[in-house]
Coordinates of C-alpha atoms in Angstrom, one line a residue:
X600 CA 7.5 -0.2 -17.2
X601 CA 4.5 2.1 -18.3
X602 CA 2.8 -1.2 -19.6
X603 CA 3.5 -3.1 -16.2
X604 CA 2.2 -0.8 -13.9
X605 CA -0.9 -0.2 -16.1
X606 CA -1.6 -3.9 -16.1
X607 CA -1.7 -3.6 -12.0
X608 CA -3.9 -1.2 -11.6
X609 CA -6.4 -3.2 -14.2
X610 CA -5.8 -6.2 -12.4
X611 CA -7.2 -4.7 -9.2
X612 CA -10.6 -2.8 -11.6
X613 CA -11.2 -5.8 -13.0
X614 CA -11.4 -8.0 -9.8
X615 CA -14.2 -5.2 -8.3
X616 CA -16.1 -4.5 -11.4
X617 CA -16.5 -8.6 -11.9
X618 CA -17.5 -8.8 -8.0
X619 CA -21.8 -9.1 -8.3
X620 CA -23.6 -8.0 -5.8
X621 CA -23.8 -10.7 -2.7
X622 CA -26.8 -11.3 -0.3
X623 CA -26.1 -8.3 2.1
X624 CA -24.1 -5.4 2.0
X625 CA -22.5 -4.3 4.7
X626 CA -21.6 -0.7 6.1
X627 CA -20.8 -1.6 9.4
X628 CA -24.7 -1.7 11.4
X629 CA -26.4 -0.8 7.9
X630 CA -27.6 -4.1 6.2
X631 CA -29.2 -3.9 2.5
X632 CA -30.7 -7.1 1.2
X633 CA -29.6 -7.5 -3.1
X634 CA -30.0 -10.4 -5.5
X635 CA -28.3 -13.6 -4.7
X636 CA -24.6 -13.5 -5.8
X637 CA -23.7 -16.0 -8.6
X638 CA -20.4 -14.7 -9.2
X639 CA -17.8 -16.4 -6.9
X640 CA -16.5 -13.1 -5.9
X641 CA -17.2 -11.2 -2.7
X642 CA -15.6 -7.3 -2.5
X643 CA -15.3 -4.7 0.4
X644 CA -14.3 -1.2 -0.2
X645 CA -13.5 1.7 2.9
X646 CA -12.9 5.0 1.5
X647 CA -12.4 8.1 3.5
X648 CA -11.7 11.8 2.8
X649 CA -10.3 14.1 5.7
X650 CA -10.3 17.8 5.9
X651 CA -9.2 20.8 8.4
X652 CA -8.8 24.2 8.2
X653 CA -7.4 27.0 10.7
X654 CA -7.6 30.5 10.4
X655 CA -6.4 33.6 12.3
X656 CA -6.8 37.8 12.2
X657 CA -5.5 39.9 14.7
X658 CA -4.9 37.1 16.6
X659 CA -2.8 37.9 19.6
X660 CA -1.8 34.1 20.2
X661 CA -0.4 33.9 17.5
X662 CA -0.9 31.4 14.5
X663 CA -0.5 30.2 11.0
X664 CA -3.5 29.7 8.5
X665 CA -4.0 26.4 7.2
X666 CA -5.7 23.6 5.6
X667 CA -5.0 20.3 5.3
X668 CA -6.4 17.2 3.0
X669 CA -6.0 13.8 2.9
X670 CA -7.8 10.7 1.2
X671 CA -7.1 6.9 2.2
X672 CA -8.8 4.0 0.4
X673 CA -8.8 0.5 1.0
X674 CA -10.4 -1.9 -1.6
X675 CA -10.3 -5.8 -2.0
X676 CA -11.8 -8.3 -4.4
X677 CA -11.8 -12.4 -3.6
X678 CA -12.9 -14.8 -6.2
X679 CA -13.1 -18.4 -4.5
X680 CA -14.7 -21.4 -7.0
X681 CA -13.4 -25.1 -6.7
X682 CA -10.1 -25.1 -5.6
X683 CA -9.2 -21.4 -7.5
X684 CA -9.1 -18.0 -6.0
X685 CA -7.6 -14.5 -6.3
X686 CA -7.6 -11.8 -4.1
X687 CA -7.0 -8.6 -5.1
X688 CA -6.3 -5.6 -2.7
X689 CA -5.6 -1.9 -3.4
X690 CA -4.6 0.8 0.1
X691 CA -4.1 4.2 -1.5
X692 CA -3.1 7.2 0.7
X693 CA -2.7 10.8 -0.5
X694 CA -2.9 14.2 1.5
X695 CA -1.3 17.7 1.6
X696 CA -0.9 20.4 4.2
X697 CA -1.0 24.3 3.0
X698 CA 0.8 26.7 6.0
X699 CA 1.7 30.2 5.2
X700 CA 1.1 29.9 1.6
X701 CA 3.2 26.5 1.3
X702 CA 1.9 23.1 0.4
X703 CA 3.4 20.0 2.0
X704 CA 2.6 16.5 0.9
X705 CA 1.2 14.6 4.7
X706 CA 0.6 11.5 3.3
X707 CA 1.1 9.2 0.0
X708 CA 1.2 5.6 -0.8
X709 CA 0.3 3.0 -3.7
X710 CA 0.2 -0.5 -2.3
X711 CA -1.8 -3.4 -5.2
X712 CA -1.4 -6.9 -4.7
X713 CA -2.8 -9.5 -6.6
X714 CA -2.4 -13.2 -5.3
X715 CA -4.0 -16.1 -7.6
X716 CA -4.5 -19.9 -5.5
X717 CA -5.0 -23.2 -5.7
X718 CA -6.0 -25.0 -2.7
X719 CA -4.0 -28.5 -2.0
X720 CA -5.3 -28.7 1.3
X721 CA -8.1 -27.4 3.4
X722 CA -5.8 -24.5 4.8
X723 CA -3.0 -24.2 2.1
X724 CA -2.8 -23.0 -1.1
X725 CA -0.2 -23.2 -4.1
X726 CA -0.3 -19.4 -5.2
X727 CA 1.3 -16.9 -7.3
X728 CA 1.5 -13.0 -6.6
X729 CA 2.4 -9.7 -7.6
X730 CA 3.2 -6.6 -5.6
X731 CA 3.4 -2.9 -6.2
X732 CA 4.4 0.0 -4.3
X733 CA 5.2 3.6 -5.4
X734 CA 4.1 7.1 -4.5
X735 CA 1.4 9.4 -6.5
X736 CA 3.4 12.9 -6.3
X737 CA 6.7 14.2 -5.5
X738 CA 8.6 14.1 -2.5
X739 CA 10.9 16.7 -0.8
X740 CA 13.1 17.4 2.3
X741 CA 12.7 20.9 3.8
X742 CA 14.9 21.1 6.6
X743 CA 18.7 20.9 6.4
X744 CA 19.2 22.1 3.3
X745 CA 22.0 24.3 1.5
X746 CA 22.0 28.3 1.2
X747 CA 18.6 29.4 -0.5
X748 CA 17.2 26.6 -0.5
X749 CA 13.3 25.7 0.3
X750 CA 13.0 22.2 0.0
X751 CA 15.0 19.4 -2.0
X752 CA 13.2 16.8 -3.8
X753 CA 14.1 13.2 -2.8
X754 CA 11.2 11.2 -4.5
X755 CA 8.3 10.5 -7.1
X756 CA 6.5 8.6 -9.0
X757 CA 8.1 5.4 -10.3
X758 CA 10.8 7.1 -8.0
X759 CA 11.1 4.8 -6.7
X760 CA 8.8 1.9 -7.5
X761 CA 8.7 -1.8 -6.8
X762 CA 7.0 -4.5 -8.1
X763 CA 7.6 -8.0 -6.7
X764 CA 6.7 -11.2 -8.5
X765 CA 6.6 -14.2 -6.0
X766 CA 5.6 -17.9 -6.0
X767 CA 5.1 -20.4 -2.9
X768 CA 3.0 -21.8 -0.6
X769 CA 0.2 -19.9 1.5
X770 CA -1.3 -20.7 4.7
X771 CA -5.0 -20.0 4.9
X772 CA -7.0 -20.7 8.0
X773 CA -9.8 -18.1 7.1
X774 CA -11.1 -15.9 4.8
X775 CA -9.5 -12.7 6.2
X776 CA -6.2 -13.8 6.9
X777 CA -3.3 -15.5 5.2
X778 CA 1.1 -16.3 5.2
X779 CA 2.4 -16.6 2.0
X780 CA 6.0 -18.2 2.1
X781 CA 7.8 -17.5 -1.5
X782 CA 11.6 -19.4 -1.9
X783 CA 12.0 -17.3 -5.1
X784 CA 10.5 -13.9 -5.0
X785 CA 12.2 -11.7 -8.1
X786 CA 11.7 -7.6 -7.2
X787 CA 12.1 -4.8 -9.9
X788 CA 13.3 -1.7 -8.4
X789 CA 12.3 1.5 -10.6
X790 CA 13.9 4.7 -10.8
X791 CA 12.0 6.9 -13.5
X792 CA 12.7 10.3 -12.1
X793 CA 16.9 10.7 -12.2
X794 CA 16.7 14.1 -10.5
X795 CA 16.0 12.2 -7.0
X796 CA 20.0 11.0 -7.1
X797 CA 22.1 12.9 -4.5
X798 CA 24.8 12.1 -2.0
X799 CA 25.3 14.4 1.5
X800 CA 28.3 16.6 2.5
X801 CA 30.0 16.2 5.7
X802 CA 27.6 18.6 7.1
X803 CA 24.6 16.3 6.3
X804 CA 23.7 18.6 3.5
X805 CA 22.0 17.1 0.3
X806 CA 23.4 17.7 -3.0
X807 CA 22.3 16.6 -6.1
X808 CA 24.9 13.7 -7.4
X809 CA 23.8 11.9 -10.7
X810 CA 26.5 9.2 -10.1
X811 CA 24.7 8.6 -6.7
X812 CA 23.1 5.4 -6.0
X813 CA 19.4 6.0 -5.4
X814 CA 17.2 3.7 -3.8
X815 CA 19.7 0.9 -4.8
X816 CA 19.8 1.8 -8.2
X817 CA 23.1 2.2 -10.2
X818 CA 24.1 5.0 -11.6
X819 CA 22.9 5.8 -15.7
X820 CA 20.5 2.7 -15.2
X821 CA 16.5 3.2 -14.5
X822 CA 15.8 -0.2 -13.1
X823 CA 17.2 -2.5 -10.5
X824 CA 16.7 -6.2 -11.0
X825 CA 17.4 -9.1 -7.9
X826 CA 16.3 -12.4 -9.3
X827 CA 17.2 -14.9 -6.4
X828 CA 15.4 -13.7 -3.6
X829 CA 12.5 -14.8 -0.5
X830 CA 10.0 -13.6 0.8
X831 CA 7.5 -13.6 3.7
X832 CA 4.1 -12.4 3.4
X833 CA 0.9 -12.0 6.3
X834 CA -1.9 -9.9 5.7
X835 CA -5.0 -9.4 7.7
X836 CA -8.3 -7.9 6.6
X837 CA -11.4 -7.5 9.4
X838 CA -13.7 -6.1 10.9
X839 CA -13.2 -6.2 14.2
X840 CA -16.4 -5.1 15.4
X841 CA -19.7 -3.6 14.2
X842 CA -17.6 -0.5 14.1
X843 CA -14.0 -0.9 13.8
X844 CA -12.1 -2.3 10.7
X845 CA -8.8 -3.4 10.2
X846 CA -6.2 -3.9 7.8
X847 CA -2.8 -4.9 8.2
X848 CA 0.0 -6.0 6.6
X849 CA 3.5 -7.4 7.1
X850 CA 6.5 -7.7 4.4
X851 CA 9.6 -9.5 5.3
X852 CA 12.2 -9.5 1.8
X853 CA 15.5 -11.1 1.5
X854 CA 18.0 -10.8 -1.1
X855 CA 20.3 -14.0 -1.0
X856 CA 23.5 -12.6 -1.7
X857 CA 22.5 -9.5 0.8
X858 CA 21.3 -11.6 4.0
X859 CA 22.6 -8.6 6.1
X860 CA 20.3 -6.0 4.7
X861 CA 17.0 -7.7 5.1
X862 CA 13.8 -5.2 4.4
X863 CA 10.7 -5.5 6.2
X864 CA 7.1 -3.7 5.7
X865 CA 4.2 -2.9 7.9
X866 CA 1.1 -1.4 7.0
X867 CA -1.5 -0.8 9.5
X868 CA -4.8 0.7 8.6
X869 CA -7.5 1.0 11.6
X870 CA -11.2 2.8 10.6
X871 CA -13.3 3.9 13.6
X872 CA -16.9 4.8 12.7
X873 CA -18.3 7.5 15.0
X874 CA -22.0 7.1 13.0
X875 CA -22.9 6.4 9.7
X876 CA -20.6 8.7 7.6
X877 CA -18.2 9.7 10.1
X878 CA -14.9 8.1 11.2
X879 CA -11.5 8.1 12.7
X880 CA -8.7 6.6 10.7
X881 CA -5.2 5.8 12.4
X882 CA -2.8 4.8 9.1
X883 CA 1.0 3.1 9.9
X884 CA 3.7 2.7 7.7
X885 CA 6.8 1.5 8.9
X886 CA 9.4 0.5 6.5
X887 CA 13.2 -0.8 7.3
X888 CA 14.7 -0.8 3.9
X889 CA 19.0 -0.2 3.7
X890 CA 18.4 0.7 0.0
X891 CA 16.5 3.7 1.2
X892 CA 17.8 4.6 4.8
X893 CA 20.1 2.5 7.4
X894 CA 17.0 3.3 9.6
X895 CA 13.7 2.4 10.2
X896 CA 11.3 4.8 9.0
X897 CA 8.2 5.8 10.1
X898 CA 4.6 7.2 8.5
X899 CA 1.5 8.1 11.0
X900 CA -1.7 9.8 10.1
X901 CA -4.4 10.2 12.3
X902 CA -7.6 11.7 11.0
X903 CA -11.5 12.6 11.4
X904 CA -13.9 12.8 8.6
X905 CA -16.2 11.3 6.1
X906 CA -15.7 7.2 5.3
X907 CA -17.9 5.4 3.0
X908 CA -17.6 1.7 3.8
X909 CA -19.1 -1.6 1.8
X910 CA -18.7 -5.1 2.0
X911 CA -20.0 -8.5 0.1
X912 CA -18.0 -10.8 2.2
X913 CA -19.7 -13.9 3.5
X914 CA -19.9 -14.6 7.2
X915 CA -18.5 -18.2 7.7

């Protein structure tokens, strides 16, 4: 498992440290002219670090001190030569909240995937990928909890994780977008962490249960394996003006033997830049997942601070 998810996170290095340097590079208006790219691989990296802080003394309105920071990256590396090409993206979220002396995790996400091609036609592509999800830190319910209780821990690392190994046929009309339609799509569910198992009373209260089924993963058993499976993949990487950038993404995963519990993804990612340094990031996560929750569930994070944004991508 250790060796699996280590080879992800090299997959996605080594598709930006082989990307050269192409004629321009891009941050939003700013244009930089570089040597010629010989490479065959063009790269675009947005990162952005957010931070606010509130403070209060003998203030008669009330108020709770606090500071709050968050971090979202979104990288991607495309080799194209011939008829081969891989495309390798990475969106990475991470933030905490500190109130009163207590720090709250605001944001987290891993989300690599790696898709190699080969073209058959002008627009569609034979292709094999891999996908990873997981969180960086530990998660924790805080409200309707048991006597003495603070906060209950419900997730971490590996805790769960996925990775998803699919194979189909992609439909490419451009550079920035793409549906990738995959008959047999085999997923990994992880469970590293064992303390995340609980069940809830009648009262809705959670109680730790290690012969609970956590995230669809049996009891005594660390990994959850569903071989005969589809899946649906669109993803959509842009900028949509000078000044705006987008990345989006849409996940639709069906077990065959569980038709009636279909999961589906969304990941939205929208960067404003105010001027050079300074943007506004709006990130979406919505996830419907019976496994996790008979619910949809729901992530939103919207923030002002510093973004650093670069791209090698060719105009066509």
């Amino acid at each position: 498992m250790k060796k699996t998810l280590f080879f992800l996170f090299c997959l996605i290095r080594v598709g930006c440290l082989l990307a050269q340097d192409s004629t321009v590079v891009t941050n939003f208006k700013d244009t930089v002219s570089v040597k010629p790219d010989t490479s065959y691989w063009q790269r675009s990296f947005s990162g952005g670090v957010n931070f606010n802080q509130a403070s209060f003394s003998n203030w008669t309105g009330g108020g709770v001190n606090s500071i709050a920071l968050g971090a979202v990256v979104a990288a991607r590396a495309l080799y194209e030569k011939e008829k081969w090409s891989w495309d390798n993206t990475a969106d990475l979220q991470l933030g905490f909240v500190t109130q009163g002396g207590t720090t709250r995790k605001a944001a987290d996400q891993i989300l690599l995937n790696s898709v190699a091609g080969y073209k058959v036609s002008p627009k569609f592509d034979l292709f094999a990928s891999g996908t990873f999800s997981s969180f960086f830190a530990a998660g924790y319910r805080y409200t309707g909890l048991g006597p003495g209780e603070s906060r209950f821990k419900v997730s971490n690392f590996l805790a769960p994780g996925q990775l998803t190994l699919a194979w189909g046929l992609a439909y490419k009309p451009t550079d920035w977008f793409a549906v990738r339609v995959s008959p047999f799509a085999p997923r990994l569910t992880f469970l590293s962490d064992q303390s995340v198992r609980f069940s809830e009373t009648a009262a809705g209260i959670p109680v730790r249960n290690p012969n609970a089924v956590a995230y669809g993963v049996e009891p005594g058993k660390r990994v959850r394996t569903e071989w005969l499976a589809f899946q649906l993949q669109a993803a959509l990487t842009r900028n949509l003006s000078e000044n705006v950038s987008i990345n989006a993404k849409y996940l639709m995963y069906a077990n065959y033997q569980t038709l009636n519990a279909i999961d589906h993804r969304i990941d939205l990612i929208m960067t404003a830049k105010v001027n050079r340094y300074l943007s506004t990031t709006l990130g979406i996560i919505a996830l419907f997942d019976k496994d996790f929750i008979d619910a949809w569930q729901l992530q939103q994070t919207l923030a002002i601070g510093l973004v650093y944004s670069v791209s090698t991508f060719r105009k066509k």
